[in-house]
mmCIF file of C-alpha atoms in Angstrom:
data_model
loop_
_atom_site.group_PDB
_atom_site.id
_atom_site.type_symbol
_atom_site.label_atom_id
_atom_site.label_comp_id
_atom_site.label_asym_id
_atom_site.label_seq_id
_atom_site.Cartn_x
_atom_site.Cartn_y
_atom_site.Cartn_z
ATOM 1 C CA MET M 1 0.000 0.000 0.000
ATOM 2 C CA ILE M 2 1.497 3.315 -1.109
ATOM 3 C CA PHE M 3 0.084 5.256 1.850
ATOM 4 C CA ARG M 4 1.746 2.861 4.292
ATOM 5 C CA ARG M 5 5.141 3.307 2.602
ATOM 6 C CA VAL M 6 4.721 7.101 2.682
ATOM 7 C CA LEU M 7 3.724 7.033 6.354
ATOM 8 C CA ASP M 8 6.664 4.751 7.178
ATOM 9 C CA GLU M 9 9.034 7.244 5.532
ATOM 10 C CA ILE M 10 7.516 10.176 7.436
ATOM 11 C CA SER M 11 7.840 8.295 10.733
ATOM 12 C CA SER M 12 11.364 7.131 9.937
ATOM 13 C CA ASN M 13 12.544 10.646 9.084
ATOM 14 C CA GLN M 14 10.956 12.019 12.247
ATOM 15 C CA GLY M 15 12.660 9.377 14.356
ATOM 16 C CA ARG M 16 16.029 10.000 12.724
ATOM 17 C CA ARG M 17 15.867 13.720 13.479
ATOM 18 C CA LYS M 18 14.995 12.991 17.099
ATOM 19 C CA GLU M 19 18.129 10.823 17.222
ATOM 20 C CA GLY M 20 20.219 13.690 15.825
ATOM 21 C CA LYS M 21 20.581 12.139 12.373
ATOM 22 C CA LEU M 22 20.007 13.982 9.091
ATOM 23 C CA ASN M 23 17.655 13.183 6.226
ATOM 24 C CA CYS M 24 19.673 14.840 3.462
ATOM 25 C CA ILE M 25 23.308 15.667 2.681
ATOM 26 C CA PRO M 26 23.843 19.276 3.847
ATOM 27 C CA TRP M 27 25.952 22.016 2.278
ATOM 28 C CA LEU M 28 28.365 22.746 5.116
ATOM 29 C CA ASP M 29 29.694 25.972 3.592
ATOM 30 C CA MET M 30 26.358 27.437 2.492
ATOM 31 C CA PRO M 31 24.463 28.207 5.716
ATOM 32 C CA LYS M 32 22.196 30.890 4.181
ATOM 33 C CA PHE M 33 21.209 28.816 1.182
ATOM 34 C CA SER M 34 20.640 25.769 3.391
ATOM 35 C CA THR M 35 17.809 27.551 5.192
ATOM 36 C CA VAL M 36 15.833 27.411 1.925
ATOM 37 C CA ILE M 37 17.005 24.137 0.392
ATOM 38 C CA PRO M 38 18.463 21.927 3.143
ATOM 39 C CA GLY M 39 20.868 19.957 0.940
ATOM 40 C CA VAL M 40 21.026 17.088 -1.521
ATOM 41 C CA GLN M 41 17.855 15.024 -1.213
ATOM 42 C CA LYS M 42 16.748 11.741 -2.696
ATOM 43 C CA GLU M 43 14.006 11.813 -5.334
ATOM 44 C CA LYS M 44 14.784 15.337 -6.525
ATOM 45 C CA TYR M 45 15.482 16.559 -10.040
ATOM 46 C CA ILE M 46 17.511 19.785 -10.155
ATOM 47 C CA GLU M 47 18.673 21.859 -13.101
ATOM 48 C CA VAL M 48 21.458 24.434 -12.879
ATOM 49 C CA SER M 49 21.436 27.121 -15.573
ATOM 50 C CA ALA M 50 23.565 30.115 -16.542
ATOM 51 C CA SER M 51 24.839 31.892 -19.610
ATOM 52 C CA PRO M 52 28.029 30.556 -21.235
ATOM 53 C CA LYS M 53 31.234 30.917 -19.181
ATOM 54 C CA VAL M 54 29.482 32.274 -16.070
ATOM 55 C CA GLY M 55 30.317 29.218 -13.932
ATOM 56 C CA LYS M 56 27.367 26.825 -14.120
ATOM 57 C CA THR M 57 29.677 23.788 -14.070
ATOM 58 C CA LYS M 58 31.755 25.302 -11.256
ATOM 59 C CA ILE M 59 28.746 25.925 -9.003
ATOM 60 C CA THR M 60 27.385 22.453 -9.776
ATOM 61 C CA ASP M 61 30.714 20.858 -8.878
ATOM 62 C CA PHE M 62 30.990 22.985 -5.735
ATOM 63 C CA MET M 63 27.508 22.160 -4.435
ATOM 64 C CA PHE M 64 26.886 18.656 -5.702
ATOM 65 C CA VAL M 65 30.385 17.170 -5.725
ATOM 66 C CA HIS M 66 32.813 18.976 -3.417
ATOM 67 C CA GLN M 67 30.334 19.934 -0.695
ATOM 68 C CA VAL M 68 28.828 16.445 -0.798
ATOM 69 C CA MET M 69 32.248 14.809 -0.533
ATOM 70 C CA LYS M 70 33.274 17.155 2.273
ATOM 71 C CA PHE M 71 30.295 15.960 4.322
ATOM 72 C CA ILE M 72 30.468 12.285 3.340
ATOM 73 C CA LEU M 73 34.130 12.031 4.395
ATOM 74 C CA SER M 74 33.760 14.124 7.561
ATOM 75 C CA ASP M 75 33.085 13.028 11.115
ATOM 76 C CA LYS M 76 29.844 15.028 10.867
ATOM 77 C CA ASN M 77 28.382 12.220 8.758
ATOM 78 C CA THR M 78 26.812 10.540 11.771
ATOM 79 C CA SER M 79 24.007 9.288 9.521
ATOM 80 C CA ASN M 80 26.567 7.128 7.680
ATOM 81 C CA PHE M 81 25.390 8.369 4.292
ATOM 82 C CA LYS M 82 26.977 6.732 1.256
ATOM 83 C CA ILE M 83 27.187 8.312 -2.187
ATOM 84 C CA LYS M 84 27.756 7.314 -5.781
ATOM 85 C CA ILE M 85 28.023 10.170 -8.278
ATOM 86 C CA PRO M 86 28.116 9.042 -11.914
ATOM 87 C CA TYR M 87 29.221 12.282 -13.582
ATOM 88 C CA PHE M 88 28.583 12.421 -17.345
ATOM 89 C CA SER M 89 31.015 15.022 -18.649
ATOM 90 C CA LEU M 90 29.917 15.834 -22.193
ATOM 91 C CA GLU M 91 32.123 18.922 -22.479
ATOM 92 C CA VAL M 92 35.559 17.982 -21.106
ATOM 93 C CA SER M 93 37.540 14.782 -20.503
ATOM 94 C CA LYS M 94 37.627 12.902 -17.215
ATOM 95 C CA GLU M 95 41.334 13.771 -16.939
ATOM 96 C CA GLN M 96 40.423 17.474 -17.063
ATOM 97 C CA LYS M 97 37.821 16.915 -14.335
ATOM 98 C CA ILE M 98 40.455 15.341 -12.079
ATOM 99 C CA ARG M 99 42.791 18.289 -12.710
ATOM 100 C CA GLU M 100 39.943 20.542 -11.560
ATOM 101 C CA VAL M 101 39.564 18.458 -8.380
ATOM 102 C CA ILE M 102 43.313 18.787 -7.730
ATOM 103 C CA SER M 103 43.070 22.566 -8.176
ATOM 104 C CA TYR M 104 40.121 22.695 -5.779
ATOM 105 C CA LYS M 105 41.940 20.702 -3.085
ATOM 106 C CA LEU M 106 45.183 22.649 -3.447
ATOM 107 C CA PHE M 107 43.298 25.869 -2.794
ATOM 108 C CA GLU M 108 42.112 24.429 0.506
ATOM 109 C CA LYS M 109 45.812 24.196 1.402
ATOM 110 C CA GLY M 110 46.327 27.848 0.476
ATOM 111 C CA ILE M 111 47.752 27.136 -2.992
ATOM 112 C CA GLU M 112 46.119 28.707 -6.043
ATOM 113 C CA LEU M 113 46.977 26.713 -9.152
ATOM 114 C CA SER M 114 44.684 26.566 -12.167
ATOM 115 C CA PRO M 115 44.204 23.266 -14.045
ATOM 116 C CA GLN M 116 45.819 24.911 -17.063
ATOM 117 C CA ASN M 117 49.041 25.807 -15.246
ATOM 118 C CA MET M 118 49.422 22.217 -14.017
ATOM 119 C CA LEU M 119 50.332 21.235 -17.572
ATOM 120 C CA SER M 120 53.171 23.801 -18.003
ATOM 121 C CA LEU M 121 51.717 24.987 -21.297
ATOM 122 C CA PHE M 122 52.898 28.599 -21.360
ATOM 123 C CA ASN M 123 56.340 29.524 -22.678
ATOM 124 C CA ASP M 124 57.151 31.537 -19.569
ATOM 125 C CA TYR M 125 55.823 29.062 -16.973
ATOM 126 C CA VAL M 126 57.010 25.665 -15.769
ATOM 127 C CA LEU M 127 55.383 23.918 -12.820
ATOM 128 C CA SER M 128 57.740 23.991 -9.850
ATOM 129 C CA ASP M 129 58.950 20.835 -8.111
ATOM 130 C CA GLU M 130 57.351 22.078 -4.899
ATOM 131 C CA LEU M 131 53.956 22.410 -6.552
ATOM 132 C CA LYS M 132 54.343 18.978 -8.074
ATOM 133 C CA LYS M 133 55.012 17.543 -4.594
ATOM 134 C CA ASN M 134 51.874 19.272 -3.322
ATOM 135 C CA ILE M 135 49.890 17.677 -6.143
ATOM 136 C CA GLU M 136 51.347 14.261 -5.310
ATOM 137 C CA SER M 137 50.345 14.728 -1.657
ATOM 138 C CA ILE M 138 46.675 14.842 -2.726
ATOM 139 C CA GLU M 139 46.762 11.345 -4.243
ATOM 140 C CA PRO M 140 45.239 9.598 -1.175
ATOM 141 C CA TYR M 141 42.274 11.987 -1.294
ATOM 142 C CA ILE M 142 41.822 11.468 -5.043
ATOM 143 C CA GLU M 143 41.832 7.697 -4.536
ATOM 144 C CA GLU M 144 39.051 8.040 -1.959
ATOM 145 C CA PHE M 145 37.241 10.584 -4.149
ATOM 146 C CA GLU M 146 37.154 8.183 -7.106
ATOM 147 C CA LYS M 147 35.438 5.537 -4.982
ATOM 148 C CA HIS M 148 32.425 7.840 -4.903
ATOM 149 C CA VAL M 149 32.635 10.061 -8.000
ATOM 150 C CA ILE M 150 32.800 8.305 -11.364
ATOM 151 C CA TYR M 151 33.664 10.557 -14.306
ATOM 152 C CA ILE M 152 32.291 9.241 -17.607
ATOM 153 C CA ASP M 153 33.186 10.961 -20.883
ATOM 154 C CA ASN M 154 32.331 8.276 -23.436
ATOM 155 C CA ILE M 155 28.530 8.034 -22.999
ATOM 156 C CA ARG M 156 26.766 10.886 -24.747
ATOM 157 C CA ASN M 157 23.222 9.740 -25.543
ATOM 158 C CA SER M 158 20.123 9.839 -23.369
ATOM 159 C CA TYR M 159 19.473 6.101 -23.141
ATOM 160 C CA GLY M 160 23.157 5.309 -22.559
ATOM 161 C CA ILE M 161 23.199 7.648 -19.546
ATOM 162 C CA TYR M 162 19.953 6.205 -18.202
ATOM 163 C CA LYS M 163 21.122 2.614 -18.654
ATOM 164 C CA TYR M 164 24.402 3.301 -16.822
ATOM 165 C CA VAL M 165 22.547 4.868 -13.878
ATOM 166 C CA ARG M 166 19.872 2.151 -13.865
ATOM 167 C CA ASP M 167 22.494 -0.623 -13.800
ATOM 168 C CA LEU M 168 24.416 1.170 -11.035
ATOM 169 C CA CYS M 169 21.285 1.532 -8.899
ATOM 170 C CA GLU M 170 20.289 -2.099 -9.452
ATOM 171 C CA SER M 171 23.739 -3.193 -8.271
ATOM 172 C CA LEU M 172 22.991 -1.374 -5.005
ATOM 173 C CA GLY M 173 19.387 -2.435 -4.414
ATOM 174 C CA LYS M 174 16.415 -4.591 -5.369
ATOM 175 C CA HIS M 175 13.018 -4.369 -7.041
ATOM 176 C CA TYR M 176 9.878 -5.459 -5.163
ATOM 177 C CA ASP M 177 6.344 -6.343 -6.229
ATOM 178 C CA LYS M 178 3.172 -4.932 -4.617
ATOM 179 C CA GLU M 179 3.239 -7.616 -1.921
ATOM 180 C CA GLY M 180 6.784 -6.689 -0.929
ATOM 181 C CA ASN M 181 8.422 -9.747 -2.510
ATOM 182 C CA ILE M 182 11.855 -9.382 -4.077
ATOM 183 C CA ILE M 183 11.957 -9.686 -7.868
ATOM 184 C CA GLU M 184 15.221 -11.305 -8.899
ATOM 185 C CA LEU M 185 17.421 -9.188 -11.126
ATOM 186 C CA ARG M 186 18.133 -12.143 -13.417
ATOM 187 C CA SER M 187 14.406 -12.414 -14.170
ATOM 188 C CA ILE M 188 14.207 -8.697 -14.821
ATOM 189 C CA LEU M 189 17.143 -8.816 -17.243
ATOM 190 C CA ASN M 190 15.525 -11.720 -19.112
ATOM 191 C CA ALA M 191 12.243 -9.832 -19.299
ATOM 192 C CA ARG M 192 14.006 -6.765 -20.685
ATOM 193 C CA GLU M 193 15.833 -8.842 -23.272
ATOM 194 C CA ASN M 194 12.601 -10.522 -24.351
ATOM 195 C CA LYS M 195 10.581 -7.306 -24.045
ATOM 196 C CA ASP M 196 8.175 -8.979 -21.650
ATOM 197 C CA GLU M 197 6.210 -5.902 -20.611
ATOM 198 C CA LYS M 198 3.707 -7.980 -18.617
ATOM 199 C CA PHE M 199 6.485 -9.238 -16.335
ATOM 200 C CA LEU M 200 8.147 -5.829 -16.040
ATOM 201 C CA PHE M 201 4.814 -4.344 -14.986
ATOM 202 C CA LYS M 202 5.018 -6.436 -11.804
ATOM 203 C CA MET M 203 7.865 -4.245 -10.520
ATOM 204 C CA ASP M 204 6.167 -1.998 -7.970
ATOM 205 C CA HIS M 205 9.008 -0.207 -6.187
ATOM 206 C CA PHE M 206 12.781 -0.167 -5.729
ATOM 207 C CA LYS M 207 14.796 -0.028 -2.503
ATOM 208 C CA TYR M 208 18.519 0.238 -1.860
ATOM 209 C CA ASN M 209 20.102 -2.519 0.232
ATOM 210 C CA ASP M 210 21.438 0.248 2.483
ATOM 211 C CA SER M 211 18.832 2.892 3.316
ATOM 212 C CA GLU M 212 21.650 5.465 3.638
ATOM 213 C CA GLN M 213 22.672 5.023 -0.010
ATOM 214 C CA TYR M 214 22.466 8.026 -2.327
ATOM 215 C CA VAL M 215 22.930 7.996 -6.106
ATOM 216 C CA GLU M 216 23.414 11.405 -7.709
ATOM 217 C CA PRO M 217 23.830 11.378 -11.519
ATOM 218 C CA ILE M 218 25.150 14.646 -12.995
ATOM 219 C CA THR M 219 25.085 15.527 -16.699
ATOM 220 C CA ASP M 220 27.124 18.472 -18.031
ATOM 221 C CA HIS M 221 25.556 19.849 -20.137
ATOM 222 C CA ILE M 222 22.414 18.489 -21.727
ATOM 223 C CA SER M 223 22.587 20.579 -24.916
ATOM 224 C CA LEU M 224 25.598 18.421 -25.813
ATOM 225 C CA LEU M 225 23.586 15.184 -25.852
ATOM 226 C CA ASN M 226 23.996 13.204 -29.070
ATOM 227 C CA PRO M 227 20.516 12.611 -30.535
ATOM 228 C CA GLN M 228 19.567 8.980 -31.102
ATOM 229 C CA LYS M 229 17.927 7.858 -34.359
ATOM 230 C CA ASP M 230 14.471 7.996 -32.814
ATOM 231 C CA GLU M 231 15.154 11.487 -31.426
ATOM 232 C CA GLY M 232 16.573 13.218 -34.491
ATOM 233 C CA THR M 233 17.331 16.615 -32.928
ATOM 234 C CA VAL M 234 18.993 17.937 -29.775
ATOM 235 C CA HIS M 235 15.618 19.407 -28.787
ATOM 236 C CA ASN M 236 14.014 15.960 -28.901
ATOM 237 C CA ALA M 237 17.009 14.346 -27.184
ATOM 238 C CA ILE M 238 16.748 16.772 -24.258
ATOM 239 C CA ASN M 239 12.991 16.273 -23.959
ATOM 240 C CA ASN M 240 13.292 12.481 -24.050
ATOM 241 C CA PHE M 241 16.152 12.480 -21.563
ATOM 242 C CA SER M 242 14.298 14.749 -19.140
ATOM 243 C CA ASN M 243 10.718 13.531 -19.444
ATOM 244 C CA ASN M 244 11.453 9.813 -19.624
ATOM 245 C CA HIS M 245 14.891 8.977 -18.276
ATOM 246 C CA CYS M 246 15.470 11.673 -15.636
ATOM 247 C CA LEU M 247 12.010 11.216 -14.164
ATOM 248 C CA SER M 248 12.560 7.466 -14.071
ATOM 249 C CA MET M 249 15.899 7.906 -12.299
ATOM 250 C CA ARG M 250 14.219 10.214 -9.795
ATOM 251 C CA ASP M 251 10.930 8.411 -9.224
ATOM 252 C CA LYS M 252 11.835 4.756 -9.664
ATOM 253 C CA TYR M 253 15.437 4.726 -8.440
ATOM 254 C CA LYS M 254 15.182 7.579 -5.889
ATOM 255 C CA CYS M 255 18.137 9.424 -7.442
ATOM 256 C CA ALA M 256 19.097 13.032 -6.866
ATOM 257 C CA VAL M 257 19.262 13.976 -10.553
ATOM 258 C CA ILE M 258 21.402 17.010 -11.441
ATOM 259 C CA ASN M 259 21.487 18.450 -14.965
ATOM 260 C CA ILE M 260 23.374 21.484 -16.203
ATOM 261 C CA HIS M 261 21.332 23.403 -18.782
ATOM 262 C CA GLN M 262 22.867 26.345 -20.609
ATOM 263 C CA GLN M 263 21.016 29.595 -21.288
ATOM 264 C CA VAL M 264 20.770 30.862 -24.848
ATOM 265 C CA ALA M 265 23.515 33.353 -25.756
ATOM 266 C CA THR M 266 20.990 36.149 -26.411
ATOM 267 C CA GLN M 267 19.981 36.034 -22.739
ATOM 268 C CA GLU M 268 22.992 38.245 -21.951
ATOM 269 C CA GLU M 269 22.148 40.908 -24.547
ATOM 270 C CA LEU M 270 21.469 44.269 -22.897
ATOM 271 C CA LYS M 271 17.850 45.416 -23.153
ATOM 272 C CA TYR M 272 16.583 48.910 -22.347
ATOM 273 C CA SER M 273 13.243 50.649 -21.826
ATOM 274 C CA ASN M 274 13.141 54.463 -21.876
ATOM 275 C CA GLY M 275 16.899 54.449 -21.492
ATOM 276 C CA LYS M 276 16.842 52.177 -18.410
ATOM 277 C CA LEU M 277 18.539 48.784 -18.352
ATOM 278 C CA LEU M 278 16.043 45.953 -17.840
ATOM 279 C CA ILE M 279 18.071 43.846 -15.429
ATOM 280 C CA ASP M 280 15.374 41.199 -14.980
ATOM 281 C CA THR M 281 15.715 40.293 -18.662
ATOM 282 C CA LEU M 282 19.410 39.455 -18.114
ATOM 283 C CA ARG M 283 18.917 36.949 -15.326
ATOM 284 C CA PRO M 284 18.686 33.271 -16.321
ATOM 285 C CA SER M 285 15.072 32.222 -16.793
ATOM 286 C CA VAL M 286 12.866 29.373 -17.943
ATOM 287 C CA ASP M 287 12.389 31.120 -21.292
ATOM 288 C CA GLY M 288 16.170 31.361 -21.689
ATOM 289 C CA LEU M 289 16.842 27.619 -21.434
ATOM 290 C CA ALA M 290 18.765 26.584 -24.551
ATOM 291 C CA ASP M 291 17.370 24.053 -27.060
ATOM 292 C CA SER M 292 14.359 23.159 -24.896
ATOM 293 C CA LYS M 293 12.522 24.972 -22.124
ATOM 294 C CA TYR M 294 10.226 21.984 -21.512
ATOM 295 C CA THR M 295 12.610 20.511 -18.928
ATOM 296 C CA SER M 296 11.248 23.135 -16.534
ATOM 297 C CA LYS M 297 8.011 21.121 -16.413
ATOM 298 C CA ASP M 298 9.881 18.092 -15.072
ATOM 299 C CA VAL M 299 12.313 19.543 -12.531
ATOM 300 C CA ASN M 300 11.713 20.044 -8.829
ATOM 301 C CA ILE M 301 14.164 22.938 -8.653
ATOM 302 C CA LEU M 302 15.761 25.246 -11.212
ATOM 303 C CA LEU M 303 18.847 27.098 -9.963
ATOM 304 C CA SER M 304 20.550 29.934 -11.813
ATOM 305 C CA LEU M 305 23.870 31.759 -11.648
ATOM 306 C CA PHE M 306 24.170 35.398 -12.722
ATOM 307 C CA ALA M 307 27.229 37.653 -13.196
ATOM 308 C CA PRO M 308 26.177 41.349 -13.294
ATOM 309 C CA TYR M 309 29.773 42.429 -14.029
ATOM 310 C CA ARG M 310 29.372 40.942 -17.520
ATOM 311 C CA ALA M 311 26.520 43.424 -18.146
ATOM 312 C CA LYS M 312 28.586 46.329 -16.748
ATOM 313 C CA ILE M 313 26.112 46.845 -13.911
ATOM 314 C CA PRO M 314 27.876 49.076 -11.335
ATOM 315 C CA LYS M 315 25.708 48.145 -8.353
ATOM 316 C CA TYR M 316 23.741 44.971 -7.783
ATOM 317 C CA PRO M 317 21.009 44.807 -6.702
ATOM 318 C CA ILE M 318 20.416 48.310 -8.062
ATOM 319 C CA TYR M 319 19.306 49.774 -4.735
ATOM 320 C CA ASP M 320 21.535 49.299 -1.681
ATOM 321 C CA GLY M 321 23.483 46.526 -3.398
ATOM 322 C CA TYR M 322 27.097 45.458 -3.810
ATOM 323 C CA ASP M 323 29.704 47.615 -5.523
ATOM 324 C CA ILE M 324 30.290 45.441 -8.576
ATOM 325 C CA ASN M 325 33.161 47.647 -9.715
ATOM 326 C CA LYS M 326 35.029 46.546 -6.583
ATOM 327 C CA LEU M 327 33.981 42.893 -6.652
ATOM 328 C CA GLY M 328 34.416 42.623 -10.427
ATOM 329 C CA ASP M 329 33.785 39.241 -11.984
ATOM 330 C CA LYS M 330 34.131 37.535 -8.587
ATOM 331 C CA TYR M 331 30.499 38.249 -7.700
ATOM 332 C CA ARG M 332 27.777 35.717 -8.503
ATOM 333 C CA GLU M 333 24.087 35.616 -7.652
ATOM 334 C CA LEU M 334 22.770 32.105 -7.014
ATOM 335 C CA ALA M 335 18.990 32.140 -7.355
ATOM 336 C CA ILE M 336 16.120 29.681 -7.128
ATOM 337 C CA VAL M 337 14.175 30.377 -10.324
ATOM 338 C CA LEU M 338 11.674 27.569 -9.791
ATOM 339 C CA ASN M 339 10.941 25.458 -6.728
ATOM 340 C CA ARG M 340 7.980 23.111 -6.682
ATOM 341 C CA ASP M 341 8.499 22.473 -2.969
ATOM 342 C CA GLY M 342 8.793 26.085 -1.781
ATOM 343 C CA GLY M 343 9.384 29.712 -2.728
ATOM 344 C CA SER M 344 11.041 30.758 -5.983
ATOM 345 C CA PHE M 345 13.537 33.513 -6.809
ATOM 346 C CA ILE M 346 15.227 33.425 -3.481
ATOM 347 C CA ASN M 347 18.829 34.469 -4.035
ATOM 348 C CA VAL M 348 22.170 34.128 -2.251
ATOM 349 C CA ASP M 349 25.179 36.346 -2.977
ATOM 350 C CA LEU M 350 28.456 34.531 -3.571
ATOM 351 C CA LEU M 351 32.144 35.295 -3.984
ATOM 352 C CA PHE M 352 33.651 33.191 -6.784
ATOM 353 C CA ASN M 353 37.193 32.063 -7.502
ATOM 354 C CA GLY M 354 37.048 30.983 -11.124
ATOM 355 C CA ALA M 355 40.522 29.439 -11.255
ATOM 356 C CA THR M 356 39.852 26.911 -8.497
ATOM 357 C CA GLY M 357 36.051 26.600 -8.486
ATOM 358 C CA HIS M 358 35.490 27.854 -4.936
ATOM 359 C CA PHE M 359 32.439 29.820 -3.779
ATOM 360 C CA LYS M 360 31.528 31.357 -0.458
ATOM 361 C CA GLU M 361 28.538 33.308 0.770
ATOM 362 C CA LEU M 362 28.986 37.061 1.075
ATOM 363 C CA PRO M 363 27.916 39.225 4.021
ATOM 364 C CA LYS M 364 25.132 41.741 3.438
ATOM 365 C CA PRO M 365 26.052 44.763 1.281
ATOM 366 C CA SER M 366 25.752 47.015 4.352
ATOM 367 C CA GLU M 367 28.214 44.819 6.274
ATOM 368 C CA ILE M 368 30.854 44.100 3.645
ATOM 369 C CA ASN M 369 34.458 45.341 3.948
ATOM 370 C CA TYR M 370 35.795 45.292 0.396
ATOM 371 C CA GLU M 371 39.404 45.948 1.409
ATOM 372 C CA ALA M 372 39.463 43.060 3.868
ATOM 373 C CA LEU M 373 37.515 40.687 1.649
ATOM 374 C CA LYS M 374 39.508 37.536 1.005
ATOM 375 C CA PHE M 375 38.701 34.012 -0.032
#
């Protein structure tokens, strides 16, 4: 009975909180934002959107990879959460993603080194032996990191991504029928091979063997999906991926699904009315989603990242806001554009280090000391 399963979950979550345990993976370094969205939750579908080169991949990695790993590997993880993050990198190689992780971790040790400079590419720059030793010292962390985060750069179609995630989930849990009996995976695989829809219909719900298990697939970014023959266009590929596969990963396999969705380039074009800049037209929006805006009908939450410095806005927000001339391109606004579980367009102001992918919440404009501001 569905009601009984829902009630059991409500009671279980209540009991866990009374015991001091958590029911989601929190963002330790985002206290303001966490008062609105508490953290990474099962059965949620989130899109992150921004204009090109604003940092949509960086904020996704910060929130849904680095912050998650920081909690999972900390002694604060008293709930004993476990995580698997299959990360489908459609834009850069898995080697580049690891270089970005190295850069991120080095910065935590007070060393700022971009992924580009690691490769000694410039004529006037060679990586020092000391920096190389610092990189080598991170190897134990990277080994632990790769037990949880799996970078995949050779699967680029919607069904291939879904199948990888489905197989991963099924290696970590089991399907049950309406009576609560386990359905053997071997029988399911045979039914899929033989296209036995009648048998597959018996699958009522899925549970992980460990109730603390999280699976968080990330795709960066969905406009780079390769259309399958039955899809034809990128528009159709995105719609099929979102409406069929992402919802299945969320609803059937209880995944926290994270997709990066670029805004159209024209979203950053300056628009005026009676000589006044229309700032609201510059912010990422549902209408600005590239190639398909229909994903907004499927997601639980749509997050956006905005860089007012790119639009030469001197103060943001316009009244009593930050001095963007002083913050430059280090300022970012993280906003909730759409939230089916709560309020929308709630924003948090962030300081951004583009070279290393670090973010941190800013104090209020009235409380900020620009001269003393450091990462």
